[in-house]
Each structure stands twice: as structure tokens, then as C-alpha cells.
Coordinates of C-alpha atoms in Angstrom, one line a residue:
Chain A
M15 CA 19.7 -0.9 132.5
L16 CA 17.4 -3.4 130.9
K17 CA 16.3 -4.8 134.3
G18 CA 15.3 -1.4 135.5
M19 CA 13.3 -0.8 132.3
T20 CA 11.4 -4.1 132.5
R21 CA 10.6 -3.4 136.2
L22 CA 9.3 0.0 135.1
V23 CA 7.3 -1.5 132.2
S24 CA 5.6 -4.0 134.5
R25 CA 4.7 -1.3 136.9
V26 CA 3.2 0.8 134.1
H27 CA 1.2 -2.1 132.9
K28 CA -0.2 -2.7 136.4
M29 CA -1.8 0.7 136.7
Q30 CA -5.2 1.2 134.9
K31 CA -4.5 4.6 133.7
L32 CA -1.0 5.7 132.9
R33 CA 0.2 7.7 135.8
I34 CA 2.5 10.5 134.8
R35 CA 5.5 10.7 137.0
K36 CA 8.7 12.6 136.9
L37 CA 11.3 10.1 135.5
D38 CA 15.0 10.2 135.6
P39 CA 15.8 11.2 132.0
G40 CA 19.2 9.6 132.1
R41 CA 17.7 6.2 132.3
F42 CA 16.0 6.4 129.0
L43 CA 18.6 8.1 126.9
H44 CA 19.9 4.7 125.7
S45 CA 16.6 2.9 125.6
G46 CA 16.4 0.4 122.8
T47 CA 13.7 0.1 120.2
Q48 CA 11.9 -2.4 122.4
A49 CA 10.4 0.4 124.5
P50 CA 6.7 -0.2 124.1
Q51 CA 4.3 2.4 122.7
C52 CA 2.7 3.1 126.0
L53 CA 6.1 3.9 127.6
V54 CA 6.9 6.2 124.7
A55 CA 3.6 8.1 125.2
H56 CA 4.3 8.0 128.9
L57 CA 7.6 9.8 128.3
D58 CA 5.9 12.4 126.2
N59 CA 4.1 14.2 129.1
Q60 CA 6.5 14.5 131.9
V61 CA 4.2 16.7 133.8
P62 CA 3.5 15.7 137.4
T63 CA -0.2 15.7 138.3
E64 CA -1.9 14.7 141.4
S65 CA -4.5 12.4 140.0
P66 CA -4.3 9.9 137.1
R67 CA -5.8 11.4 133.9
A68 CA -6.1 10.0 130.4
I69 CA -3.3 11.2 128.2
S70 CA -4.7 13.4 125.5
R71 CA -1.7 13.8 123.2
T72 CA 0.7 11.5 121.4
L73 CA 4.0 12.2 119.7
E74 CA 3.2 9.7 117.0
N75 CA 2.3 12.1 114.1
D76 CA 2.3 9.5 111.3
P77 CA -1.1 8.0 110.7
A78 CA 0.4 4.8 109.4
K79 CA 1.7 4.0 112.9
H80 CA -1.5 4.7 114.7
G81 CA -2.9 1.7 116.5
E82 CA -5.3 0.6 119.3
Q83 CA -3.1 2.2 122.0
H84 CA -3.6 5.6 120.4
V85 CA -7.4 5.6 120.6
G86 CA -8.5 8.9 122.3
Q87 CA -5.2 10.6 121.8
H88 CA -4.6 13.7 119.7
Y89 CA -1.8 13.8 117.2
N90 CA -0.4 17.0 115.6
I91 CA -0.5 18.0 111.9
S92 CA 2.0 20.7 111.1
I93 CA 0.5 23.9 109.5
Q94 CA 2.5 23.4 106.3
E95 CA 1.1 20.0 105.8
L96 CA -2.3 21.2 106.5
K97 CA -2.0 23.8 103.8
T98 CA -0.9 21.2 101.2
V99 CA -3.0 18.2 102.2
F100 CA -6.2 20.1 103.1
P101 CA -6.7 23.2 101.0
H102 CA -10.4 22.4 101.3
G103 CA -12.3 19.8 103.2
L104 CA -11.8 20.6 106.9
P105 CA -15.0 21.5 108.8
P106 CA -15.3 25.3 109.3
R107 CA -15.3 25.1 113.1
F108 CA -12.2 23.0 113.0
V109 CA -10.5 25.6 110.9
M110 CA -11.4 28.2 113.5
Q111 CA -10.0 26.0 116.2
V112 CA -6.7 25.6 114.3
K113 CA -6.5 29.3 113.9
T114 CA -7.2 30.0 117.6
F115 CA -4.9 27.3 119.0
N116 CA -2.1 27.8 116.3
E117 CA -2.0 24.0 116.0
A118 CA -4.0 21.3 114.3
C119 CA -4.6 18.2 116.4
L120 CA -6.9 15.4 115.4
M121 CA -8.1 12.7 117.7
V122 CA -7.4 9.1 116.8
R123 CA -10.7 7.2 116.9
K124 CA -11.8 3.6 116.3
P125 CA -13.7 4.0 113.0
A126 CA -10.7 5.7 111.4
L127 CA -8.4 3.0 112.8
E128 CA -10.6 0.4 111.3
L129 CA -10.5 2.1 107.9
L130 CA -6.8 2.5 108.1
H131 CA -6.4 -1.2 108.7
Y132 CA -8.5 -2.0 105.7
L133 CA -6.6 0.5 103.5
K134 CA -3.3 -0.9 104.6
N135 CA -4.4 -4.4 103.5
T136 CA -6.0 -3.4 100.2
N137 CA -5.3 -5.6 97.2
F138 CA -4.8 -3.1 94.4
A139 CA -5.4 -5.7 91.7
H140 CA -9.0 -6.0 92.9
P141 CA -11.7 -3.4 92.0
A142 CA -11.8 -0.4 94.4
V143 CA -13.7 -1.1 97.6
R144 CA -16.3 1.5 98.8
Y145 CA -16.3 2.4 102.5
V146 CA -19.2 4.5 103.8
L147 CA -18.8 6.5 107.0
Y148 CA -22.2 7.1 108.6
G149 CA -23.4 8.4 111.9
E150 CA -25.5 11.0 113.6
K151 CA -24.9 14.7 113.4
G152 CA -21.7 15.9 115.0
T153 CA -20.1 12.5 115.6
G154 CA -17.0 13.1 113.6
K155 CA -17.5 11.6 110.1
T156 CA -15.8 14.5 108.3
L157 CA -12.8 14.6 110.6
S158 CA -12.4 10.8 110.3
L159 CA -12.4 11.2 106.6
C160 CA -9.7 13.9 107.0
H161 CA -7.6 11.4 109.1
I162 CA -7.8 8.9 106.3
I163 CA -6.9 11.5 103.7
H164 CA -3.9 12.5 105.8
F165 CA -2.8 8.9 105.9
C166 CA -3.1 8.5 102.2
A167 CA -1.3 11.7 101.5
K168 CA 1.6 10.5 103.7
Q169 CA 1.6 7.2 101.8
D170 CA 1.9 9.2 98.5
W171 CA -1.5 8.4 97.1
L172 CA -3.3 10.7 94.7
I173 CA -6.1 12.3 96.7
L174 CA -9.4 13.2 94.9
H175 CA -11.2 15.0 97.7
I176 CA -14.6 16.5 97.1
P177 CA -15.2 18.5 100.4
D178 CA -19.0 18.7 100.2
A179 CA -21.0 17.3 97.4
H180 CA -24.0 19.2 98.7
L181 CA -22.5 22.5 97.7
W182 CA -22.6 21.4 94.0
V183 CA -26.4 20.8 94.0
K184 CA -27.6 24.0 95.6
N185 CA -27.1 27.8 95.6
C186 CA -25.4 27.9 92.2
R187 CA -25.7 31.4 90.7
D188 CA -24.3 30.7 87.2
L189 CA -25.5 27.6 85.4
L190 CA -24.3 27.3 81.9
Q191 CA -25.5 24.9 79.3
S192 CA -22.6 22.4 78.9
T193 CA -20.5 22.8 75.7
Y194 CA -19.9 19.1 75.6
N195 CA -23.4 17.8 75.9
K196 CA -26.4 20.0 75.3
Q197 CA -28.6 18.1 77.9
R198 CA -26.3 18.9 80.8
F199 CA -25.4 21.9 82.8
D200 CA -22.0 23.4 83.8
Q201 CA -21.1 25.0 87.1
P202 CA -18.0 27.1 86.3
L203 CA -17.4 28.6 89.7
E204 CA -17.5 25.5 91.7
A205 CA -15.5 23.5 89.2
S206 CA -12.7 26.1 89.0
V207 CA -12.5 26.4 92.8
W208 CA -12.2 22.7 93.1
L209 CA -9.6 22.5 90.4
K210 CA -7.5 25.1 92.2
N211 CA -7.6 23.1 95.4
F212 CA -7.0 19.8 93.6
K213 CA -3.9 21.4 92.1
T214 CA -2.6 22.5 95.5
A215 CA -3.1 19.0 97.0
N216 CA -1.6 17.0 94.2
E217 CA 1.1 19.1 92.6
R218 CA 3.7 16.4 92.2
F219 CA 1.4 14.0 90.3
L220 CA 0.1 16.4 87.8
S221 CA 3.3 16.6 85.8
Q222 CA 3.8 12.8 85.9
I223 CA 0.4 11.7 84.6
K224 CA 0.0 12.0 80.9
V225 CA -3.3 12.5 79.1
Q226 CA -4.2 9.7 76.7
D227 CA -6.5 11.5 74.4
K228 CA -6.6 14.8 72.4
Y229 CA -9.0 17.3 73.9
V230 CA -10.2 20.3 71.8
W231 CA -11.4 23.2 74.0
N232 CA -12.3 25.7 71.3
K233 CA -11.1 26.8 67.8
R234 CA -7.8 28.0 69.1
E235 CA -6.9 25.9 72.2
S236 CA -6.5 22.1 72.5
T237 CA -4.5 19.7 74.6
E238 CA -2.5 17.1 72.7
K239 CA -2.2 13.5 73.6
G240 CA 0.7 12.8 76.0
S241 CA 0.8 16.2 77.6
P242 CA 0.8 16.3 81.4
L243 CA -2.5 16.5 83.3
A244 CA -1.3 19.9 84.7
E245 CA -2.1 21.5 81.4
V246 CA -5.7 20.3 81.6
V247 CA -6.0 21.7 85.1
E248 CA -4.4 25.0 84.1
Q249 CA -6.9 25.3 81.2
G250 CA -9.8 24.7 83.6
I251 CA -8.6 27.3 86.1
M252 CA -7.8 29.9 83.4
R253 CA -10.8 29.4 81.2
V254 CA -13.6 29.2 83.7
R255 CA -16.1 28.3 81.0
N256 CA -14.3 25.0 80.4
A257 CA -13.7 24.3 84.1
T258 CA -16.5 21.6 84.4
D259 CA -15.2 19.8 81.3
A260 CA -11.7 20.0 82.7
V261 CA -12.9 18.3 85.9
G262 CA -14.6 15.6 83.8
I263 CA -11.4 15.0 81.9
V264 CA -9.4 14.8 85.1
L265 CA -11.8 12.3 86.5
K266 CA -11.8 10.2 83.4
E267 CA -8.0 10.1 83.0
L268 CA -7.4 9.3 86.6
K269 CA -9.9 6.4 86.5
R270 CA -8.4 5.0 83.4
Q271 CA -4.8 5.3 84.6
S272 CA -5.1 4.2 88.2
S273 CA -5.1 0.5 87.2
L274 CA -1.8 0.9 85.5
G275 CA 0.0 1.1 88.8
I276 CA 1.8 4.5 88.5
F277 CA -0.1 5.9 91.4
R278 CA -2.8 4.9 93.9
L279 CA -6.0 6.8 93.8
L280 CA -8.2 7.7 96.8
V281 CA -11.6 9.0 96.0
A282 CA -13.0 10.8 99.1
V283 CA -16.4 12.4 98.9
D284 CA -18.1 14.1 101.8
G285 CA -21.9 14.0 101.6
V286 CA -22.2 11.5 98.8
N287 CA -26.0 11.4 99.3
A288 CA -26.1 14.6 97.3
L289 CA -25.3 12.7 94.1
W290 CA -28.7 10.8 94.2
G291 CA -30.9 13.3 96.0
R292 CA -32.7 16.3 94.7
T293 CA -31.3 19.7 93.7
T294 CA -32.7 23.1 94.3
L295 CA -31.4 24.4 91.0
K296 CA -33.8 25.5 88.4
R297 CA -33.7 26.2 84.7
E298 CA -34.7 29.5 83.1
D299 CA -38.3 28.2 82.8
K300 CA -38.3 27.4 86.5
S301 CA -38.4 23.6 86.1
L302 CA -36.2 21.6 88.5
I303 CA -32.9 20.1 87.4
A304 CA -32.2 16.4 88.3
P305 CA -28.7 15.7 89.7
E306 CA -27.7 13.7 86.6
E307 CA -28.2 16.7 84.4
L308 CA -25.3 18.5 86.2
A309 CA -22.1 17.6 84.5
L310 CA -20.1 17.6 87.7
I311 CA -22.5 15.1 89.4
Y312 CA -22.7 12.9 86.3
N313 CA -18.9 12.5 86.2
L314 CA -18.6 12.0 89.9
R315 CA -21.1 9.2 89.8
K316 CA -18.9 7.4 87.3
M317 CA -16.0 7.8 89.7
V318 CA -17.8 6.3 92.6
K319 CA -18.6 3.1 90.7
N320 CA -16.3 0.2 91.5
D321 CA -15.2 -0.7 88.0
W322 CA -11.6 0.4 88.4
Q323 CA -8.6 -0.9 90.2
G324 CA -5.7 0.6 92.1
G325 CA -7.2 2.5 94.9
A326 CA -10.1 2.9 97.3
I327 CA -13.3 5.0 97.6
V328 CA -14.1 6.5 101.0
L329 CA -17.5 8.2 101.3
T330 CA -19.5 10.0 104.0
V331 CA -23.3 10.3 104.1
S332 CA -24.4 13.3 106.0
Q333 CA -27.8 15.0 106.6
T334 CA -26.3 18.3 107.5
G335 CA -26.1 19.9 104.1
S336 CA -28.6 17.6 102.5
L337 CA -31.8 18.7 100.7
F338 CA -35.3 17.4 101.6
K339 CA -34.1 14.8 104.1
P340 CA -35.5 14.7 107.7
R341 CA -33.2 15.9 110.4
K342 CA -33.0 12.7 112.3
A343 CA -32.0 10.5 109.3
Y344 CA -28.5 9.2 109.5
L345 CA -28.5 5.6 108.1
P346 CA -27.1 5.1 104.6
Q347 CA -30.4 3.6 103.3
E348 CA -32.4 6.7 104.5
L349 CA -30.0 9.3 103.1
L350 CA -29.0 7.6 99.8
G351 CA -32.4 6.6 98.8
K352 CA -33.2 3.5 96.7
E353 CA -31.2 4.6 93.6
G354 CA -28.1 5.6 95.5
F355 CA -28.1 2.6 97.7
D356 CA -28.4 0.2 94.7
T357 CA -25.6 2.0 92.9
L358 CA -23.3 1.9 95.9
D359 CA -24.1 -1.6 96.9
P360 CA -21.9 -3.5 97.9
F361 CA -20.1 -1.2 100.3
I362 CA -18.5 -1.5 103.8
P363 CA -20.5 0.7 106.3
I364 CA -18.5 2.1 109.2
L365 CA -20.5 3.6 112.0
V366 CA -19.0 6.7 113.7
S367 CA -20.6 7.2 117.1
N368 CA -20.3 9.6 120.0
Y369 CA -17.2 9.6 122.2
N370 CA -16.7 6.8 124.7
P371 CA -15.8 7.9 128.3
K372 CA -12.1 7.7 127.6
E373 CA -12.2 9.8 124.5
F374 CA -14.5 12.3 126.3
E375 CA -11.9 12.7 129.1
A376 CA -9.1 13.0 126.6
C377 CA -11.0 15.7 124.7
I378 CA -11.7 17.7 127.9
Q379 CA -8.0 17.2 128.8
Y380 CA -6.9 18.6 125.4
Y381 CA -9.1 21.7 125.9
L382 CA -7.8 22.2 129.4
E383 CA -4.2 21.9 128.2
N384 CA -4.8 24.6 125.6
S385 CA -6.6 26.7 128.3
W386 CA -9.7 26.7 126.1
L387 CA -12.1 26.0 129.1
Q388 CA -11.8 29.4 130.9
H389 CA -14.8 29.2 133.2
E390 CA -13.7 28.4 136.8
K391 CA -16.3 25.8 137.2
A392 CA -15.3 23.9 134.0
H393 CA -12.2 22.6 135.7
T394 CA -14.2 20.9 138.5
E395 CA -15.7 17.5 138.5
E396 CA -19.2 19.1 138.7
G397 CA -18.5 21.0 135.5
K398 CA -17.2 18.0 133.7
K399 CA -20.3 16.0 134.7
E400 CA -22.5 18.8 133.4
L401 CA -20.7 18.9 130.1
L402 CA -21.1 15.2 129.8
F403 CA -24.8 15.5 130.4
L404 CA -25.4 18.5 128.1
S405 CA -23.4 17.1 125.2
N406 CA -24.2 13.4 125.6
R407 CA -20.6 12.9 124.6
N408 CA -21.4 14.1 121.1
P409 CA -18.1 15.6 119.7
G410 CA -19.7 18.4 117.8
L411 CA -22.0 19.5 120.6
L412 CA -19.1 19.4 123.1
E413 CA -17.0 21.6 120.9
R414 CA -19.8 24.1 120.7
L415 CA -20.4 24.0 124.4
C416 CA -16.8 24.5 125.3
A417 CA -16.4 27.4 122.9
Y418 CA -18.3 29.8 125.1
L419 CA -17.3 28.3 128.5
Chain B
M14 CA -42.0 40.8 158.5
A15 CA -44.1 44.0 158.8
A16 CA -46.4 43.2 155.9
P17 CA -48.5 40.5 157.5
T18 CA -49.5 42.8 160.3
V19 CA -50.4 45.5 157.8
K20 CA -52.5 43.0 155.8
V21 CA -54.4 41.8 158.8
A22 CA -55.3 45.3 159.7
L23 CA -56.7 45.9 156.3
G24 CA -58.6 42.6 156.3
W25 CA -56.7 41.1 153.3
S26 CA -55.4 38.0 155.0
G27 CA -57.1 35.6 152.6
L28 CA -55.6 36.9 149.4
G29 CA -52.1 36.2 148.2
L30 CA -51.6 39.6 146.6
G31 CA -48.1 40.8 147.4
V32 CA -48.8 44.5 147.7
R33 CA -45.9 45.7 149.6
R34 CA -45.3 49.3 150.6
A35 CA -41.6 49.9 150.2
A36 CA -40.0 52.8 152.0
L37 CA -39.2 54.7 148.7
R38 CA -42.8 54.6 147.3
L39 CA -44.8 57.7 147.8
P40 CA -48.2 57.3 149.7
G41 CA -51.2 57.3 147.5
L42 CA -49.5 55.7 144.5
V43 CA -50.4 52.2 143.3
Q44 CA -47.6 49.8 142.7
V45 CA -47.7 48.4 139.2
R46 CA -44.9 45.8 139.4
W47 CA -46.2 43.1 141.7
S48 CA -46.2 39.4 142.0
R49 CA -48.9 36.8 142.6
Y50 CA -46.9 35.6 145.6
G51 CA -47.5 36.9 149.0
P52 CA -44.7 37.9 151.3
E53 CA -44.9 34.5 153.1
Y54 CA -43.6 32.7 150.0
Q55 CA -39.9 31.8 150.1
D56 CA -37.5 31.9 147.2
P57 CA -36.6 28.5 145.9
Q58 CA -33.1 27.1 146.8
T59 CA -31.5 25.8 143.6
D60 CA -28.0 25.3 145.0
K61 CA -27.1 21.6 144.8
E62 CA -24.4 22.0 147.5
Y63 CA -27.0 23.1 150.0
Y64 CA -28.8 19.8 149.7
R65 CA -25.7 17.7 149.5
K66 CA -24.5 18.7 152.9
P67 CA -24.9 15.6 155.2
L68 CA -27.4 16.2 158.0
A69 CA -24.8 15.4 160.6
Q70 CA -22.6 18.3 159.6
L71 CA -25.3 21.0 159.9
T72 CA -25.1 23.6 162.6
E73 CA -28.0 24.3 164.8
E74 CA -29.2 27.3 162.9
E75 CA -29.0 25.4 159.6
T76 CA -31.0 22.5 161.0
Y77 CA -33.6 25.0 162.3
E78 CA -33.7 26.7 158.9
R79 CA -34.2 23.3 157.2
E80 CA -37.1 22.4 159.5
L81 CA -38.6 25.8 159.0
R82 CA -38.5 25.5 155.2
K83 CA -40.4 22.3 155.4
T84 CA -43.4 24.2 156.8
Q85 CA -43.1 27.3 154.5
V86 CA -44.7 27.7 151.0
I87 CA -42.1 28.2 148.3
K88 CA -42.4 30.0 145.0
A89 CA -42.0 28.0 141.8
A90 CA -38.6 28.4 140.3
P91 CA -38.7 30.3 137.0
A92 CA -37.7 28.4 133.9
T93 CA -34.5 30.4 133.5
K94 CA -33.2 29.5 137.0
T95 CA -31.2 26.3 136.9
C96 CA -28.9 24.4 139.2
S97 CA -26.2 24.5 136.6
V98 CA -22.7 25.4 137.7
F99 CA -22.3 27.6 134.7
E100 CA -25.3 29.8 135.4
D101 CA -24.6 33.5 135.8
P102 CA -27.4 35.9 136.9
V103 CA -25.7 38.8 135.2
I104 CA -25.5 37.0 131.9
S105 CA -29.1 35.9 132.2
K106 CA -30.2 39.5 132.9
F107 CA -28.2 40.7 129.9
T108 CA -29.7 38.0 127.6
N109 CA -33.2 39.0 128.7
M110 CA -32.5 42.6 127.9
M111 CA -31.2 41.7 124.5
M112 CA -34.2 39.6 123.8
K113 CA -36.8 40.9 121.3
G114 CA -40.3 39.6 121.0
G115 CA -39.7 36.7 123.4
N116 CA -37.1 35.1 121.2
K117 CA -34.9 33.8 124.0
I118 CA -33.3 31.2 121.8
L119 CA -31.9 33.9 119.5
A120 CA -30.8 36.1 122.4
R121 CA -29.0 33.2 124.1
S122 CA -27.3 32.2 120.9
L123 CA -26.2 35.8 120.3
M124 CA -24.8 35.9 123.9
T125 CA -22.9 32.6 123.5
Q126 CA -21.5 33.7 120.1
T127 CA -20.4 37.0 121.8
L128 CA -18.6 35.1 124.5
E129 CA -16.9 32.9 122.0
A130 CA -15.9 35.9 119.9
V131 CA -14.4 37.6 122.9
K132 CA -12.5 34.5 123.8
R133 CA -11.1 34.0 120.3
K134 CA -10.0 37.6 120.0
Q135 CA -8.2 37.4 123.3
F136 CA -6.5 34.1 122.3
E137 CA -5.3 35.8 119.2
K138 CA -3.8 38.6 121.2
Y139 CA -2.3 36.1 123.6
H140 CA -0.5 34.2 120.9
A141 CA 0.8 37.3 119.3
A142 CA 2.1 38.8 122.5
S143 CA 5.5 38.3 124.2
A144 CA 5.9 36.3 127.4
E145 CA 5.6 39.3 129.8
E146 CA 2.5 40.6 128.1
Q147 CA 0.9 37.2 128.1
A148 CA 0.5 37.3 131.9
T149 CA -1.5 40.5 131.6
I150 CA -3.9 39.4 128.9
E151 CA -7.2 38.2 130.3
R152 CA -8.8 35.3 128.4
N153 CA -11.8 34.5 130.5
P154 CA -14.8 35.9 128.6
Y155 CA -16.9 36.0 131.9
T156 CA -14.4 38.1 133.8
I157 CA -14.1 40.4 130.8
F158 CA -17.9 40.7 130.6
H159 CA -18.3 41.4 134.3
Q160 CA -15.5 43.9 134.5
A161 CA -16.7 45.7 131.3
L162 CA -20.2 46.2 132.8
K163 CA -18.7 47.3 136.1
N164 CA -16.6 49.9 134.3
C165 CA -19.7 51.1 132.5
E166 CA -21.8 51.7 135.6
P167 CA -22.3 55.4 136.4
V168 CA -21.8 56.5 140.0
I169 CA -24.3 59.3 139.9
G170 CA -27.4 59.9 137.7
L171 CA -29.8 62.6 136.7
V172 CA -33.5 62.7 137.5
P173 CA -36.0 65.1 136.2
I174 CA -37.7 67.0 139.1
L175 CA -40.6 69.3 138.6
K176 CA -40.2 72.6 140.4
G177 CA -42.0 75.8 139.7
G178 CA -43.4 74.6 136.4
H179 CA -40.0 73.5 135.0
F180 CA -38.3 70.2 134.9
Y181 CA -34.7 70.3 136.2
Q182 CA -32.1 67.6 135.8
V183 CA -31.0 67.0 139.3
P184 CA -28.0 64.8 140.2
V185 CA -29.0 61.9 142.4
P186 CA -27.2 58.9 143.8
L187 CA -28.3 55.7 142.0
A188 CA -29.2 52.4 143.5
D189 CA -27.1 49.4 142.6
R190 CA -29.7 47.8 140.5
R191 CA -30.3 51.0 138.6
R192 CA -26.6 51.4 137.8
R193 CA -26.3 47.8 136.6
F194 CA -29.5 48.3 134.5
L195 CA -28.1 51.5 132.9
A196 CA -24.7 49.9 132.1
M197 CA -26.4 47.0 130.3
K198 CA -28.9 49.3 128.6
W199 CA -26.3 51.6 127.3
M200 CA -24.2 48.7 126.0
I201 CA -27.1 47.2 124.1
T202 CA -28.3 50.4 122.7
E203 CA -24.8 51.3 121.5
C204 CA -24.4 48.0 119.8
R205 CA -27.8 48.1 118.2
E206 CA -27.7 51.6 116.9
K207 CA -24.1 52.4 116.0
K208 CA -23.1 49.2 114.2
P209 CA -22.4 49.0 110.5
R210 CA -25.1 47.5 108.4
R211 CA -23.5 44.1 107.6
M212 CA -21.8 43.6 110.9
L213 CA -23.4 41.0 113.2
M214 CA -24.4 41.7 116.8
P215 CA -21.9 39.2 118.4
E216 CA -19.0 40.8 116.6
K217 CA -20.0 44.4 117.6
L218 CA -20.8 43.4 121.2
S219 CA -17.5 41.6 121.6
Q220 CA -15.7 44.7 120.3
E221 CA -17.6 47.0 122.7
L222 CA -17.1 44.7 125.7
L223 CA -13.4 44.5 125.1
E224 CA -13.2 48.3 124.7
A225 CA -15.2 48.8 127.9
F226 CA -12.9 46.3 129.7
Y227 CA -9.9 48.5 128.9
N228 CA -11.9 51.7 130.0
R229 CA -12.2 53.2 126.5
G230 CA -14.9 53.2 123.9
P231 CA -18.3 54.9 123.4
V232 CA -20.1 53.4 126.4
I233 CA -17.5 54.6 128.8
K234 CA -17.7 58.0 127.1
R235 CA -21.4 58.0 127.7
K236 CA -20.9 57.3 131.4
H237 CA -18.4 60.1 131.6
D238 CA -20.8 62.4 129.9
M239 CA -23.4 61.6 132.5
H240 CA -20.9 62.3 135.3
K241 CA -20.0 65.7 133.7
M242 CA -23.7 66.7 133.4
A243 CA -24.2 65.8 137.0
E244 CA -21.1 67.8 138.0
A245 CA -22.4 70.7 135.9
N246 CA -25.8 70.6 137.6
R247 CA -24.6 70.2 141.1
A248 CA -26.2 73.5 142.1
L249 CA -29.6 71.9 141.7
A250 CA -28.7 69.1 144.1
H251 CA -30.8 70.6 146.9
Y252 CA -33.9 70.0 144.8
R253 CA -33.7 66.4 145.9
W254 CA -35.7 65.7 149.1
W255 CA -34.7 62.0 149.7

């Protein structure tokens, strides 16, 4: 039995691309744990094909076990998990794709693997390290961030995910003067929506973490010291006027208690360049508001500083929702500005680039498997070459092109 | 080609004006739609497969044709004609008809969004259906588009003919291009005029295309109305002289 397997293993290693062949299933029923990953993936797709193609799926659904051999392959996230881990934060086109295909598959890519490696080897006694994902438009920064969040959720970290910081600095209908500090402004709607989603994502932690201060909301309501954080969140959701202050309290408590070691904290902010940019919000006398005058932004800036232990900070800079930034800007220095860059310095920059040829093939393969590419010519080599040319292997562009083909 | 001989007779050999007298035009009427290209100009060949054929494999006629093309003048290819494998002349014509004020970018994006919407709706139906029904559900937006427009094409049309001081609506067989034009025109007009205020064009168009694909909906009704009118006026058919 073992001799046959080693012969098969050496054969598989000889081929450049894993050729999918029909195998005798009886041989592998008693296969030991030594079966290498490539063989496991090889077993996954027992579909006979005429020509060697890149395998586009893997059965390894735990992000902790993803390695170099899974680059380019899609792994599945169940819809239940999606609802708990990502109540917000997935790009809207990806949400549409999940709804259409009835499944959520993320591609494993190098930048995410690099970050996973760093996160697995973090020393929680040291201050939190900041990682910044940057790249051109449509290269996959947000989905890489979602991959990391999925990993941390599986490892039972507390996820503090701000889906798009740009949404907090523009198009706010109701700005109230903050009750806590007269100089600052409250955004009740955005804060309450975020609190609802935060509650869905981190239900189990909210009852365990106890508040270490007494907070008085108004003449009749207050939260005592030692009560669970869930009460603060409930207060914020029910009394929308106090939602921003509730968010501030949640952030402060989490930062204070993360170094105690009860839980590990992941701060994930998409579009962090909004914190130091400009806003389009105006006061009643039509004068512009600076970002630090918004209570949400002020508290978030404190969160992103690396003066706490027991977790990690993963950030994304994006031009897509940003205000007053040129379209071609994608580097952290250009998008964060001097103030932002100095505050975030030092950080680990991770470049997210377009697909490499293998990933591109795998993506096309995934679409073909789901019958998403319906045009007859899209199945041909000519069609694939044209898609490659038109999209320049940019994931976002490719998705938009394949949507109408 | 009969035209060169006609031109020589009239002494217009130097000019490139493509004034062609088609058989259907009445004598004495000036043609208003004309091109700057004379009849000797050939259409451009944008098919990549044509040029990829190795010279050894060409038949005698094809070699002769290639040699002949080397000597002929060829029109410039319009910007909308590409050698892309995904190009579809029907889709291009429909996009041009949807375009307003020369905004081709908007028209094209509306068209692609429509195709995407059609695809997503069909996928939803597919996943909700049982195994037997799944085989019958068509998910290719291009086949749905073509079939829908084909279903909307009228077979017979009405033309106003002046006789004895009155205009009579006379049933008349329509040329292929007129039928295709009418189908597309009716589809676009229906979607523009009868849609709710906040509904976007791609959504309405996808709805109408799917209905027309299944042979129901307002555009098919308009085609049937046209047929009924033609049937009702069939007594006037002898007013037609062509």
C-alpha cells in the first residue's frame, strides 16, 4: 500500500501542473496522515479533463492551515459563518457574487499568507504591530483583509472591524453636537449601525468583558462598574443619541483590557486614510469640519496607535472612497498624507498586486466551474487571452468583465 | 458592379460620391443617406482567423481573393468594429439605439449592466429550480437577448399610402432590417416610457427581455397588435404596387 502511494506521489511531483486523473478510491481509504497536501487537493477534484489545468478549489477551509501550496486556490466559507463573522465589511460586488453562486469562496493569495504568517508569530507581550495593505484599485486589499479577519475569528480573537472609514467622513445627514465634549460632533446613525454589527460578530465576548468604570448616560440611566460590555452596546443601540459615546467607551475598554490577556484584539480598518484626510461635512454655518472634530474618528485614531499589547492592527489604504485624493494615488505616503504617515510610522507595508498567471487561470477556472462565463467564446483560448488583455490580470476588472460575458 | 458603368456615362468618374440607385428607390428622388466611399471601396476584414490561415492551406479562390484585395481600396474600419471575439453586431446596434447625445460610454455601461442583471436573475431561478427544470432554464444572456428580439420582430407591417386624398394604412411585408429595427425600437421605447420613476434602465430592460424571451409582455403585445391591424386592413392590400 505505502509503496504504491510513494510511487504515485513521485509521479505527481514530476508533473508541472497537477493532472487530475480518475483514481481507484480503494487505494486511499486507508491513507495515513503522511499524504502530502498536494495529494489531498489532487483527490478533491476527481474530474477527468483532457488538458492539465490549475486547480481552483481546495478543501482546506481553515485559514490557519493555508500555506504556499494553496496560493491561487479558492476555499469555501459557509453561509452561517459568513453571517456571524462578516455582518459588514465584504465588498458589495462580492456580496452579490455570494448571493448568485450560493457559496462564498475566497482566493488564497500571497499578501494574505504573509500576513497570516506574521500574525501566527506575534508576540502578544509586545505592543501591537501595524500592518498596512496597499495597492492599486481592484487588486484585492479588502478581500485580503476579510481573509485575515476570518482567520482571527476562527482563532477566537475579538474582531474590531470598521468596514469603511470613508463612510464616517462623508454624507452624514444628522450631525449632533457631542454630549461628552462640546467641541466634537456625534454621528448617531453610523455609530448605531456599527454597534449592531459589532454585536453580531462578537456575541460571546461581550458578556465576558467587564467594564472598569462607571458611565452615566443621562439623569436616569448609567452603567455600573463591573457590568458586562454587552450593556454598553445595548445602550448605544437603543438610545441612538448616545451611540457615538458607546462606541468610544467600547474602544477605550477594549484597548485597556486587551493587555490583560483574556482575549486577543484585532483592529481591522478599511480605508484608514480617511482618519487623516479631509471631510465633506459642514457645520450649520457652512464651515468645514476637520476629522478630529468627529468623535468617532477621534476615538478610532487612539485605537490605531501602537501603545497597547495583546493583539494586532491590520489596516488598508484605499483611494476608492477617499476624498480629494487623485485617482492614481495608491502608495501609503500619498494617501495618508504627512500627518497620517507620521502617526502610523512604523508600520509593515504589504503590497497587494494583480493576479499572477496561475491565479488568473484559477480565477477563470472557478468562474467556469460555476458556469458564470456563459459566452461561447469565453471558454476558448482566444477568449481567455482577450480577458487577460482587457483586465491586465486585475481582479476587480476581471470580475466586472466576466459579469456580463 | 453596375454602378461604375452608370458613373462613367454621367461623367462622374473622378468623384468618390457613392450615389447608388437601389432598385426600391423611386426615380427623381435624391438619396439622403450616402457615404463618402465610392462603390469600389471594400469593407474591412476584421476577422483574425482570416489572416491566421497559413498561405499553403488556401484554396485557389481564396488566394485569388487575397491578391485582389491587395489592389483594392478599403474603407477605414469604424471605431466600434473590433476584432474582439466577444463582439456582437446586434448588441452594438442596440447600444447605438439606446445612446442619447453621443454618450456611448453610458449606453454601453447600461447594456453591460442589463446583461449582468439578466444573468443574475436566471441564476437565481436556476438555483431555486428542481433538477428537471434546471435543464430548461437558459442562463446565457446573449441567447436570451437574441431570442427575445427575434420574438419581438413583426412579420408584417403597415405603411401609410396616399390614395384619393386620404392616407390608408396598408399591410406590407417588411424587410429583415426593418423588422429588426422595429423590434429594437419598440423594446427601447417601452422601457423608457413605461418604467416606474425610481427604477433604473438595466433593471427594466432585463425584465422586458426576459418577458419577451418567454413570449409574453408588452412588446410582444405590441407586435400582436400590429399583426391584428394588418389582418384587419387586409382589404387594402391591393393598394400596394411593389
